[in-house]
Amino acid sequence: MASRKNLKKSVNYICDTLLGRCVVLAATKDAETAKAINEIAKRIIVLRIEFVARISHTEPGSVRKFYKQFYNQFNEAVISINDDLLKLA
């Protein structure tokens, strides 16, 4: 298992990459599509805050199960956001 510091850096890097894609798409699309992209950007920010906070408060006793569930939920959320961005591209 990676350290919490490295895990937080990975979550931040992935969220920054998704936000960068939002900025590029919003700059190249019309105003209505840009509003939808801004809503996705808000979801990314909430995702980052939620998951970084979860890393800081690991459940004692079931650490392995906690991180397995953490990875699965984070991956599902990122895939969902990425699919939404691809639909708007």
XYZ file of C-alpha atoms in Angstrom:
89
model
C 0.000 0.000 0.000
C 1.308 3.413 -0.906
C 1.725 6.089 1.678
C -1.110 8.505 2.297
C 1.010 11.367 0.986
C 1.560 9.626 -2.357
C -2.087 8.619 -2.570
C -3.179 12.235 -2.013
C -0.753 13.356 -4.723
C -2.221 10.804 -7.122
C -5.791 11.909 -6.411
C -4.803 15.556 -6.897
C -2.936 14.768 -10.134
C -5.898 12.897 -11.623
C -8.322 15.646 -10.634
C -5.991 18.332 -12.021
C -5.792 16.464 -15.317
C -9.576 16.224 -15.535
C -9.932 19.917 -14.693
C -7.422 20.758 -17.412
C -9.524 18.852 -19.919
C -12.565 20.833 -18.740
C -10.771 24.140 -19.292
C -9.704 23.184 -22.800
C -13.173 21.936 -23.738
C -14.908 24.988 -22.254
C -12.662 27.301 -24.268
C -13.438 25.556 -27.544
C -17.198 25.035 -27.187
C -20.260 27.283 -27.242
C -21.725 28.894 -24.102
C -24.347 26.227 -23.401
C -21.837 23.393 -23.591
C -19.426 25.436 -21.472
C -22.061 25.593 -18.711
C -22.345 21.807 -18.743
C -18.567 21.540 -18.609
C -18.499 23.913 -15.630
C -20.926 21.618 -13.813
C -18.579 18.706 -14.470
C -15.696 20.809 -13.139
C -17.668 21.371 -9.927
C -18.137 17.597 -9.632
C -14.375 17.131 -10.000
C -13.646 19.643 -7.247
C -16.131 17.951 -4.913
C -14.600 14.585 -5.818
C -11.120 15.831 -4.919
C -12.215 17.282 -1.588
C -14.177 14.177 -0.644
C -11.510 11.640 -1.478
C -8.571 13.547 0.012
C -10.579 13.910 3.218
C -11.317 10.176 3.193
C -7.600 9.393 2.927
C -6.970 11.400 6.085
C -9.577 9.452 8.078
C -8.869 5.770 7.505
C -11.128 3.382 9.380
C -9.091 1.494 11.988
C -9.169 -2.277 11.902
C -10.135 -2.781 8.274
C -7.491 -0.783 6.454
C -7.103 -3.154 3.499
C -10.856 -3.285 2.903
C -11.077 0.506 3.270
C -8.451 1.185 0.603
C -9.820 -1.443 -1.768
C -13.232 0.203 -1.524
C -11.585 3.636 -1.855
C -9.819 2.676 -5.093
C -12.964 1.157 -6.590
C -15.155 4.153 -5.779
C -12.555 6.648 -6.994
C -12.057 4.772 -10.252
C -15.817 4.590 -10.861
C -16.183 8.328 -10.241
C -13.285 9.210 -12.557
C -14.601 6.950 -15.321
C -18.050 8.500 -14.988
C -16.665 12.039 -15.237
C -14.427 11.097 -18.134
C -17.387 9.580 -20.024
C -19.378 12.770 -19.466
C -16.513 14.837 -20.845
C -16.217 12.592 -23.894
C -19.924 13.069 -24.607
C -19.448 16.849 -24.656
C -16.276 16.762 -26.762
